[in-house]
């Protein structure tokens, strides 16, 4: 195992600053401070920091002399985009007065926590302006992309001095419901209610703040089969006019699918949704022969992105079935890969998920049983079921080489290695990603709390309280950039030292199908 090391601090951090205990919340006006105080109770000190840039600057000067662990700025604000309505919360990813900016990298964590609390919260830039302007005039005055506007945050946030900082603005008015309109009072009251409701999340955010170590499992993220499948769709999008149809998710990851959708891919559940004669890609998980036959019948141009390691299992299923074996497939019911493999010889195959399923098998000839595995299983669990098969059918034939693929095995080994050194393990991956779920289970079996997250917004702040080392891995279908986003968000809670534990390196590449190969 090899190790690498890097340091990341909260954005704008003064190197060496270690957040101490204690949350200070600055609320510009008394009603805002009251609302926040009711929400956080004894969870922090709430100050009335004063209205407008001058008072904010003076308060920032006082804050610079103070000792505190984390700084939050909470108040009402003006919404700048059409999708915001009074009472919505905006958590600043950055606050700027146009001249200087303070980044708030943990915004995505806090916004996620607020949404889980049932509030409507968005993360994005907030702009502080020097004078009160309402309605469309104000919307024009601030930079494009900003979600909300206020008159204090940029100057107050600068006083954090590298400590964790959060800015939460509850929308009281919008360009459609400007400050001086009859609706403004109702908007203000809704905003104050939201500020109060945001209090518990703010205290959890402050409790999660602190210096910590991040251990990255290596290998993690994309495998060769996933890279190949994505590249096939990308090449088709380059070669022909969108849409490019893809049967099922090309790989089980919401970010990958959303990105390809933006670029013109259309994901369908069944071939019946693809127009006659169109081009359709089969996903990395593979399809049954019945799907191929239907595509042929319909005159569809099928491009096969099935991972070659899944195709290998299909070929084994065909071979064993042709030789008169009952083929027990160890896997999970309903998974697309399992459905595709079972479809190779439905009359000669049986799905076994547990040792109990093995006990229920009734092969016509107990001397002719073979078994195969889904490629993304947990190695130790699959071995338990295989052991039960061998015990009941001593002559059972095993696959020629491991069906659980190299990428699954390597990622499980690596996550086990980081779990032994971590207080918490986070696995990037989507909820329907089998290999990502197995990584969570592998870490849990190593005795560490572990969670599957689709992105940093899924991290519950309560998981982080008191945690000094976080292990991070990513399933074979999760984009590598997602790990960077998770580390950046954690760095918003305090200085982060990043190290990597590499248990093995991978160099496998699969060639592309002829339809998309460069000449
Ligand atoms: S996880 Fe394994 S079987 Fe699945 S696409 Fe990746 S390499 Fe292929």
mmCIF file of C-alpha atoms and ligand atoms in Angstrom, residues 223-226 284 307 309-310 337 375-376 405-408 435 476 510, ligand 1:
data_model
loop_
_atom_site.group_PDB
_atom_site.id
_atom_site.type_symbol
_atom_site.label_atom_id
_atom_site.label_comp_id
_atom_site.label_asym_id
_atom_site.label_seq_id
_atom_site.Cartn_x
_atom_site.Cartn_y
_atom_site.Cartn_z
ATOM 1 C CA UNK A 223 -13.495 1.432 -13.849
ATOM 2 C CA UNK A 224 -12.540 0.495 -17.405
ATOM 3 C CA UNK A 225 -16.044 -0.806 -18.224
ATOM 4 C CA UNK A 226 -17.720 2.427 -17.112
ATOM 5 C CA UNK A 284 -22.744 -1.392 -19.431
ATOM 6 C CA UNK A 307 -18.786 -4.311 -20.194
ATOM 7 C CA UNK A 309 -16.444 -8.623 -18.146
ATOM 8 C CA UNK A 310 -20.239 -8.889 -18.053
ATOM 9 C CA UNK A 337 -27.002 -7.234 -15.074
ATOM 10 C CA UNK A 375 -19.742 -8.916 -11.303
ATOM 11 C CA UNK A 376 -20.352 -6.347 -8.568
ATOM 12 C CA UNK A 405 -14.577 -8.162 -11.564
ATOM 13 C CA UNK A 406 -11.153 -6.692 -10.816
ATOM 14 C CA UNK A 407 -12.653 -3.214 -10.219
ATOM 15 C CA UNK A 408 -15.142 -4.458 -7.627
ATOM 16 C CA UNK A 435 -20.791 -1.942 -6.422
ATOM 17 C CA UNK A 476 -16.959 2.256 -10.121
ATOM 18 C CA UNK A 510 -11.181 -2.073 -23.000
HETATM 19 S S1 LIG B 1 -17.669 -2.761 -12.313
HETATM 20 FE FE1 LIG B 1 -16.555 -4.402 -13.328
HETATM 21 S S2 LIG B 1 -18.067 -5.457 -14.578
HETATM 22 FE FE2 LIG B 1 -18.961 -3.480 -13.992
HETATM 23 S S3 LIG B 1 -18.420 -2.114 -15.671
HETATM 24 FE FE3 LIG B 1 -16.782 -1.936 -14.166
HETATM 25 S S4 LIG B 1 -15.213 -3.421 -14.839
HETATM 26 FE FE4 LIG B 1 -17.119 -3.931 -15.859
#
